[in-house]
XYZ file of C-alpha atoms in Angstrom:
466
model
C -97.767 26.892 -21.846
C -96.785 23.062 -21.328
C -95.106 21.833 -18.488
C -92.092 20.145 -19.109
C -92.681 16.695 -17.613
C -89.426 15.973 -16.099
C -90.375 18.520 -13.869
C -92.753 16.368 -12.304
C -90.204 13.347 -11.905
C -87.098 14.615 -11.553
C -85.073 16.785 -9.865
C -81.566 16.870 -8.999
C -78.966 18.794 -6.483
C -75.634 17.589 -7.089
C -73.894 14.245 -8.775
C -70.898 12.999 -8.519
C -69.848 10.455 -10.791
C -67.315 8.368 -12.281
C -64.791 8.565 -9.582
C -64.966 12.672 -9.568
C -64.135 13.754 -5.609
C -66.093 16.842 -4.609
C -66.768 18.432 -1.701
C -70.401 19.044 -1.001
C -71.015 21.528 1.980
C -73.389 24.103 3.469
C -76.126 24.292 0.285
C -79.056 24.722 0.381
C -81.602 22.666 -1.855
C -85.090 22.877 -1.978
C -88.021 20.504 -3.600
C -85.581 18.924 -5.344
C -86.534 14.822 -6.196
C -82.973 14.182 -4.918
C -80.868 15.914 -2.851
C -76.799 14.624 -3.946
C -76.260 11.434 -5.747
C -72.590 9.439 -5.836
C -71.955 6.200 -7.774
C -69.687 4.068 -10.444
C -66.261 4.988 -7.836
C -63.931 2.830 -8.477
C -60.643 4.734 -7.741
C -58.591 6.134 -5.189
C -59.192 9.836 -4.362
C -56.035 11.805 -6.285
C -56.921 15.021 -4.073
C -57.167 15.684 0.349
C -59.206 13.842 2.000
C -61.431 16.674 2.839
C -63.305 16.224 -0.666
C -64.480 13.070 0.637
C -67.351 14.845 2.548
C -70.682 15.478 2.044
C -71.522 17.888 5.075
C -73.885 20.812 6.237
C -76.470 21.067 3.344
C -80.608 21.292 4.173
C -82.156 19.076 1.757
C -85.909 18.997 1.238
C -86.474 15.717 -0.521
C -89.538 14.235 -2.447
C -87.918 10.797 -2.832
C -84.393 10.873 -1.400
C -81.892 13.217 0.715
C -78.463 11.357 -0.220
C -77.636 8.517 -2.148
C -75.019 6.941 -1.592
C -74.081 4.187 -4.038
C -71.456 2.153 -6.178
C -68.100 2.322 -4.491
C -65.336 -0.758 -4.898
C -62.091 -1.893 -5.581
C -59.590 0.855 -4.299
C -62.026 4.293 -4.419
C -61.702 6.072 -1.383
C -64.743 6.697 1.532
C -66.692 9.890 2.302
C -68.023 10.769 5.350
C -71.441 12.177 5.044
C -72.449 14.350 8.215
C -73.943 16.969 9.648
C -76.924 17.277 6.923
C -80.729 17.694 7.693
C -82.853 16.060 5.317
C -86.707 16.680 5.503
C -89.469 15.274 3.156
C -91.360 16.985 0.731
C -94.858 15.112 -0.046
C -95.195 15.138 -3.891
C -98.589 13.159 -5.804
C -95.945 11.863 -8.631
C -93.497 9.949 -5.458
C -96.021 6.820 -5.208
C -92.990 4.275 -3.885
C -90.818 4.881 -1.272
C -89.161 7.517 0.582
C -85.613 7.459 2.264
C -83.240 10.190 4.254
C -80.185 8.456 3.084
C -79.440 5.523 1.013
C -76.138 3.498 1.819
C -75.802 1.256 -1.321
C -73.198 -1.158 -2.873
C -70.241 0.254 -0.484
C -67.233 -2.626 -0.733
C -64.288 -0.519 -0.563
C -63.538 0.666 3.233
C -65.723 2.013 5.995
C -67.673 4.655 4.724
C -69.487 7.196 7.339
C -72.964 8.562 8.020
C -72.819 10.635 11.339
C -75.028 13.617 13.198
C -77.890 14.192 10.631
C -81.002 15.040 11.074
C -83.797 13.426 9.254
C -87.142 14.273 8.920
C -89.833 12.570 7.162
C -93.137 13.643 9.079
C -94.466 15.381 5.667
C -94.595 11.846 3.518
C -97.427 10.088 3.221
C -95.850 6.819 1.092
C -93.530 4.390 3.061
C -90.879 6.356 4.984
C -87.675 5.128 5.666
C -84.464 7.546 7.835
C -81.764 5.390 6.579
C -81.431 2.271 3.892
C -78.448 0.047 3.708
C -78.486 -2.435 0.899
C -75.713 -4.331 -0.278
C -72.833 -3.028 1.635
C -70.081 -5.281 1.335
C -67.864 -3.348 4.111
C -70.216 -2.432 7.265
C -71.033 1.621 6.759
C -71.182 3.649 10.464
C -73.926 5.349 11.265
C -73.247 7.033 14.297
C -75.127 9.552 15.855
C -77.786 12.291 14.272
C -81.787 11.684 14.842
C -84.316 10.615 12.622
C -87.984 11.350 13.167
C -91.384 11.394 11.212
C -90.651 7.827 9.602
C -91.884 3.895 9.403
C -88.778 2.607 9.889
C -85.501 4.277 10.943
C -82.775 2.054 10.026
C -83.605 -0.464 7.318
C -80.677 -3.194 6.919
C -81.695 -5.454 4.038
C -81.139 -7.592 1.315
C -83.795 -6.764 -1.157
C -85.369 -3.397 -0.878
C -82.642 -0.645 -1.570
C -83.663 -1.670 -5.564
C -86.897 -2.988 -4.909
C -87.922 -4.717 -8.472
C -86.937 -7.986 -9.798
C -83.288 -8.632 -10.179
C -82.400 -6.718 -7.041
C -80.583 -9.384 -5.057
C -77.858 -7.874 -2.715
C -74.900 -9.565 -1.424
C -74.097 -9.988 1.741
C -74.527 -6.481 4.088
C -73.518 -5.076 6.735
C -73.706 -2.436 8.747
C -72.475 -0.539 12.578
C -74.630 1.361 14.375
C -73.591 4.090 16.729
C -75.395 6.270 18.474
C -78.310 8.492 17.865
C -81.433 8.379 18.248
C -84.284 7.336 16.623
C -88.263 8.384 17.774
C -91.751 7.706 16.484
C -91.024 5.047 14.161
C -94.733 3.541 13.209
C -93.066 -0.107 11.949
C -89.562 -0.268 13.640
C -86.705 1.824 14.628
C -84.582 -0.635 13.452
C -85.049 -3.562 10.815
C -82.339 -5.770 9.892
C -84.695 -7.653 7.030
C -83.392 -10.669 5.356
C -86.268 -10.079 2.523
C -88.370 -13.220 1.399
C -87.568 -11.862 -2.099
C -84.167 -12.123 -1.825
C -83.207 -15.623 -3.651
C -79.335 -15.901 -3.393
C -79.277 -16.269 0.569
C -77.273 -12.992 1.113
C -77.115 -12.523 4.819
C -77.898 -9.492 6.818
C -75.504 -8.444 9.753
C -76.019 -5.210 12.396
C -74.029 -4.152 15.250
C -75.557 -1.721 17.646
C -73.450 0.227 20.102
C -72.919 3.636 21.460
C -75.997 3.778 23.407
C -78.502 4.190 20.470
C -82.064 5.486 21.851
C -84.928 3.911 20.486
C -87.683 6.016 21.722
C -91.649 5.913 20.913
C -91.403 3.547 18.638
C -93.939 0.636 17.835
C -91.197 -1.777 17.495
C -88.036 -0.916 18.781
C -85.728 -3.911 16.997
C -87.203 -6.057 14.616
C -84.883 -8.995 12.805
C -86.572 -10.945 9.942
C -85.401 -14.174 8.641
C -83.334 -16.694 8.354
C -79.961 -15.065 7.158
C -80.586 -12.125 9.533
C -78.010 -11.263 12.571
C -77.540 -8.994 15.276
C -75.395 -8.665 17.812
C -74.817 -5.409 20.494
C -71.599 -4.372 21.373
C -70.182 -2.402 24.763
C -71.828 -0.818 27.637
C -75.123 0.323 27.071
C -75.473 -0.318 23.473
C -78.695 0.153 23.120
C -81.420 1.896 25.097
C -85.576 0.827 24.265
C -88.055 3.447 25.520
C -91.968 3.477 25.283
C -92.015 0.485 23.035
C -95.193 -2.216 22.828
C -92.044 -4.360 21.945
C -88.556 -4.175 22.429
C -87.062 -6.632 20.252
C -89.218 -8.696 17.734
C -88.070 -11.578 15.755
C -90.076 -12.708 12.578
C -89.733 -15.866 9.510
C -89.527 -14.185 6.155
C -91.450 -16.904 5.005
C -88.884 -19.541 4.907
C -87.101 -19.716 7.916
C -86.856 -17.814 11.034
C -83.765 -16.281 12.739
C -82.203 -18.255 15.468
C -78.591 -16.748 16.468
C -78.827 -15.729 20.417
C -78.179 -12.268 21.284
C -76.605 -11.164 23.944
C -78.933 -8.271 25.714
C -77.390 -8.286 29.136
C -76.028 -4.500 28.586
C -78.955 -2.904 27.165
C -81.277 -1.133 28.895
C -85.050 -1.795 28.742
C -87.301 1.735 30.002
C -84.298 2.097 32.448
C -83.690 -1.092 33.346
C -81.022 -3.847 32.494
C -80.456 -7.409 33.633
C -78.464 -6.829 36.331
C -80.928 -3.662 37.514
C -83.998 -4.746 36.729
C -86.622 -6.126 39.472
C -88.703 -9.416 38.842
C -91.169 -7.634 37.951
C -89.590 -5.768 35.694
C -87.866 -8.305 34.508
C -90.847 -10.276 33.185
C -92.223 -6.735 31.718
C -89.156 -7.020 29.833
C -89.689 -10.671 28.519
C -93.511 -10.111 27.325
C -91.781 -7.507 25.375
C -89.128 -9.541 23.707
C -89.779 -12.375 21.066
C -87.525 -15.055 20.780
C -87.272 -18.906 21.631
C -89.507 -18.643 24.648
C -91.889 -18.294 22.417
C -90.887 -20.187 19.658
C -88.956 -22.986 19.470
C -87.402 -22.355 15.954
C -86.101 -18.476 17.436
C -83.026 -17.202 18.819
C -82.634 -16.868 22.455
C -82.295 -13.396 23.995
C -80.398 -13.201 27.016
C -81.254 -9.918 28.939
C -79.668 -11.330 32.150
C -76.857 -13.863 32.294
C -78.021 -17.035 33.292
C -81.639 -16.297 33.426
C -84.865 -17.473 31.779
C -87.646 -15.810 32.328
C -91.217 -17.347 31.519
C -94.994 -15.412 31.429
C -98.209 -17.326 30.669
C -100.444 -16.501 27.768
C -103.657 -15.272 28.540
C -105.465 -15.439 25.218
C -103.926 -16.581 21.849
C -102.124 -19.826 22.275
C -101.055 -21.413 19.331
C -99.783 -24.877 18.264
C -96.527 -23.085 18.479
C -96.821 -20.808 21.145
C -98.288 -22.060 24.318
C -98.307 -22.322 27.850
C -96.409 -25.687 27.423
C -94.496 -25.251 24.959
C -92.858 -22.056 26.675
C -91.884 -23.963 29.649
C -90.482 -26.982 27.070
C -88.223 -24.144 25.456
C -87.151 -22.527 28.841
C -86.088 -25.843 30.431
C -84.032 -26.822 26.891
C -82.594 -23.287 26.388
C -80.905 -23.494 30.262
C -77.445 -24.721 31.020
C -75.580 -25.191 34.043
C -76.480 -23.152 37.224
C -79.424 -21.350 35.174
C -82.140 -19.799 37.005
C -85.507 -20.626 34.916
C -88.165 -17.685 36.251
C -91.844 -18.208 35.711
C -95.142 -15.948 36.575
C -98.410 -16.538 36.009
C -100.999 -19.579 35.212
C -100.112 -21.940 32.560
C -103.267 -23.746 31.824
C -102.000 -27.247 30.370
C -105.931 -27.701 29.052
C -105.967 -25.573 27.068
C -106.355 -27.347 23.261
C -103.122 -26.092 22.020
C -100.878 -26.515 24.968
C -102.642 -29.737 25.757
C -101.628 -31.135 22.506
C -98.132 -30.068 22.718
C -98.103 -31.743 26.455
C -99.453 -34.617 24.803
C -96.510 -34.562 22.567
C -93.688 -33.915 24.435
C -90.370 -32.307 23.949
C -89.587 -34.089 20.275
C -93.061 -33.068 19.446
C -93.964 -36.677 18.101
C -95.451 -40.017 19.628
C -93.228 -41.556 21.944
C -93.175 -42.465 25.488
C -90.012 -41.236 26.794
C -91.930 -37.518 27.367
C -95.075 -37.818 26.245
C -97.400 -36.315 28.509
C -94.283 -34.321 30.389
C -91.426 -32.170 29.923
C -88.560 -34.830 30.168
C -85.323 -32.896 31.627
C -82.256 -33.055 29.124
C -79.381 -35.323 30.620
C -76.342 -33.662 32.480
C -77.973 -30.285 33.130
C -76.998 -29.759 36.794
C -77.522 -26.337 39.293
C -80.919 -25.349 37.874
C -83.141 -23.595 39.650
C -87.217 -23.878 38.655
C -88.912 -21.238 40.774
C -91.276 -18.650 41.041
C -89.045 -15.716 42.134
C -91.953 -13.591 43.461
C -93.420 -16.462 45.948
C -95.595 -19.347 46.150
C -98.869 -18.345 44.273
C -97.581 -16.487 41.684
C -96.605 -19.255 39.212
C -98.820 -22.652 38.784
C -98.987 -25.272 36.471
C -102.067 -26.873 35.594
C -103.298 -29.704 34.533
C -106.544 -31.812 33.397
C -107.017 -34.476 36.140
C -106.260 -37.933 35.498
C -106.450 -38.698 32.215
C -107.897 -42.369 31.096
C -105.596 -45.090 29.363
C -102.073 -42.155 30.373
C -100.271 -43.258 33.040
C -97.920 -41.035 35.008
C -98.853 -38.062 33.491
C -96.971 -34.682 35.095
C -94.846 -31.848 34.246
C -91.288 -32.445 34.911
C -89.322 -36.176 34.076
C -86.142 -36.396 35.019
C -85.050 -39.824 33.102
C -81.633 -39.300 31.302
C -78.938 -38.778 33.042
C -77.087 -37.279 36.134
C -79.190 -33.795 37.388
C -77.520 -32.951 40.607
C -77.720 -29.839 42.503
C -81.371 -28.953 41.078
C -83.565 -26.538 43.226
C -87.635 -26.554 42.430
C -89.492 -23.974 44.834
C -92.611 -21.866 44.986
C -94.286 -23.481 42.751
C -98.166 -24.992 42.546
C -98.537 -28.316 40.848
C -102.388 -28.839 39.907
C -104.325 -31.834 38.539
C -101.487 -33.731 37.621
C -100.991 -37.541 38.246
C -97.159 -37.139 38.507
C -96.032 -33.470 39.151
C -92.168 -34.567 39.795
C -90.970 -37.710 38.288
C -87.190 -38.674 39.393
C -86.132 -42.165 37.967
C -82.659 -43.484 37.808
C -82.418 -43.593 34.368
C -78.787 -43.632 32.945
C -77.640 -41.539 35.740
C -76.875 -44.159 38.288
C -77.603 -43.569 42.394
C -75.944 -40.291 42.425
C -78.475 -38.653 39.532
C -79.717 -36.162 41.527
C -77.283 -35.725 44.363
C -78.219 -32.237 46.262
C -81.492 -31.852 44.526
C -84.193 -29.812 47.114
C -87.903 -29.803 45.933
C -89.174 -27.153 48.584
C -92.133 -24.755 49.538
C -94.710 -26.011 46.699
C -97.991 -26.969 46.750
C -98.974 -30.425 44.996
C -102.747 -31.049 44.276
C -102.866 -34.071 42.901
C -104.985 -35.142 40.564
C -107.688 -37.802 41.668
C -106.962 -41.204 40.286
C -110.219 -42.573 38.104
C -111.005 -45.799 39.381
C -111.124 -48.429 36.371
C -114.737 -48.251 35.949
C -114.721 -44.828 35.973
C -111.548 -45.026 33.273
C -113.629 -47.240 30.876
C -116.608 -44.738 30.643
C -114.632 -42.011 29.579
């Protein structure tokens, strides 16, 4: 007897095509390739509303639970909910597995709320949820998904992933739920380096959704990808080795600030948070303190806060280069918080120093961080006391004069505040000139409770033997 070798492929529960409104409740569907299929709507539902719903059916999937796809024009949205959707591992599946697929939605707000996914029993890449090319931002609200690389995957590329499959620009709202174990991310809003039509990516996260156990518990990729979180408590990060991680897709890097100030980190927020736990919190976020080219994420309103590198500096990422982005990212009345040693000779940060700001040859902060004009009320401290934040430096270097850490040369910079800070082997820790600023510059500026070890000057026959 021979097989029939669609059996090995395919596989189907229910479709609905060609603007046909059904109903789709409480089955039950078992190894089936996919669970319920939509796609090619176009018009408005004739019938109740209530045969917009796809609701209360166990699926056990070997590729997908529900897709969801091809709705325009004036065809009317279904609500999918209440569904648990587990994988099924199958040899002949050799791509990619998703829960649900949201696809090429650009009629009204179509809904995906309280199901359960499960995809512990694949061994291929494992997604809970895919939204691709969703013109008009789909809700997902609610539900769990478990047993997956990535929970939520908001992209550009990868809901058809083979040449031609360019999305436009998508969109989506997340509400709720909660997502746990993800090995990649339990989010990913991916503006795909394969995408070549610059369609943007958008997300909005709100309700409170849990992020739990998860390597990375946001990650945003590229250029033309957004994120934003809305209300109190959008979002809640547990047991993550990073909270929120922002990557180049090859071409350019995202670098639209988020607002973070109402999430909570492992129980914490901005406003609850202690230092401590506040600088946790920022060696668990990347964003423009640690690259330049990055948005900034603001987990507490008016705050910076700055760590050292112990191993791995790069000629982006560096002990000077994170102190460069901290002082440029503040605005009035900012507090910028460091911890930790930032070793200024070390190659790469020494190099940047060498630099300055502009990151080219020339002498207005070379050797320095030169203080952008008009920037007034900052505070430059170590919150946690004198010793627990230093800056240092290589000694005096030959044929460099005035060498230091912070320039203040542009402009007015009144009502500064530097404290509990150590200055080492610098020729110039401090430098205050008049500059453009005029005799007021720096009116109600106090420089208190540091320590200054200055570096010794090399007499000019030691300078010409270097």
């Amino acid at each position: 007897m021979m097989l029939d070798q669609e059996y090995l492929f395919w596989g189907g529960g229910v479709l609905l095509y060609n603007n046909q409104y059904a109903k789709v409740e409480n089955n039950c569907m078992t190894n089936v390739r996919l669970g319920v299929q939509t796609g090619n709507f176009h018009q408005a539902n004739p019938g109740a509303a209530t045969f917009q719903r796809i609701e209360n059916n166990s699926i056990q999937a070997r590729r997908r639970g529900i897709f969801h796809n091809l709705f325009n024009t004036t065809a009317s949205p279904y609500t999918i909910t209440n569904n648990t959707i587990t994988g099924l591992a199958n040899a002949n599946e050799t791509a990619v597995w998703d829960g649900i697929l949201l696809s090429s939605l650009a009629d009204a707000i179509h809904i995906a709320s309280n199901n359960t996914i499960n995809g512990s029993a694949i061994s291929i890449p494992r997604t809970g949820i895919s939204v691709w090319n969703d013109q008009t931002a789909p809700l997902i609200s609610g539900g769990t998904i478990t047993g997956v690389d990535l929970g939520i995957n908001v992209n550009n590329f990868e809901g058809y992933p083979t040449a031609g499959s360019n999305a436009g620009n998508t969109f989506a709202t997340i509400d709720g739920g909660t997502i746990t174990g993800a090995t990649i991310a339990g989010i990913k809003v991916n503006d795909n380096v394969l995408n070549t039509n610059n369609a943007t990516v958008s997300v909005i996260i709100k309700g409170n959704t849990i992020i739990n156990n998860t390597t990375t518990g946001l990650w945003i990729n590229g250029g033309d990808a957004t994120l934003s979180f809305f209300g109190a408590t959008p979002a809640s990060f547990l047991n993550q080795a990073t909270y929120i991680d922002q990557t180049s897709n090859g071409t350019n890097a995202p670098s639209t600030n988020i607002d973070a100030t109402a999430v909570s980190f492992d129980g914490q927020t901005g406003l609850t948070g202690s230092f401590a736990q506040l600088f946790t919190i920022e060696d668990k976020i990347n964003h423009k303190i640690d690259w330049k080219a990055l948005g900034f994420v603001l987990v507490k309103a008016n705050n910076d806060y700055v760590t050292d590198i112990n191993a791995g500096q790069t000629a982006v990422n560096n002990d000077y280069t994170r102190l460069r982005n901290a002082v440029e990212q503040a605005s009035n009345n900012w507090t910028i918080n460091l911890k930790g040693s930032f070793n200024w000779v070390e190659t790469n940060a020494a190099n940047s120093w060498a630099l300055g700001n502009d990151g080219v040859v020339s002498p207005s902060d070379d050797y320095s961080i030169l203080i952008p004009a008009n920037i007034n009320g900052i505070t430059f401290t170590a919150p946690e006391g004198l010793s627990t934040a230093s800056i240092n430096g290589p000694g005096d270097l030959p044929a460099v004069n005035l060498e230091g850490v912070l320039v203040f040369d542009g402009g007015d910079n009144q009502n500064w505040t530097i404290s509990n800070m150590e200055f080492k082997e610098f020729d110039l820790s401090i430098g205050m000139f008049n500059g453009a600023g005029g005799t007021d510059a720096f009116n109600n500026t106090t420089i208190t409770t540091n320590t200054f070890n200055i570096a010794t000057d090399l007499n000019a026959v030691a300078a010409l033997q270097m």
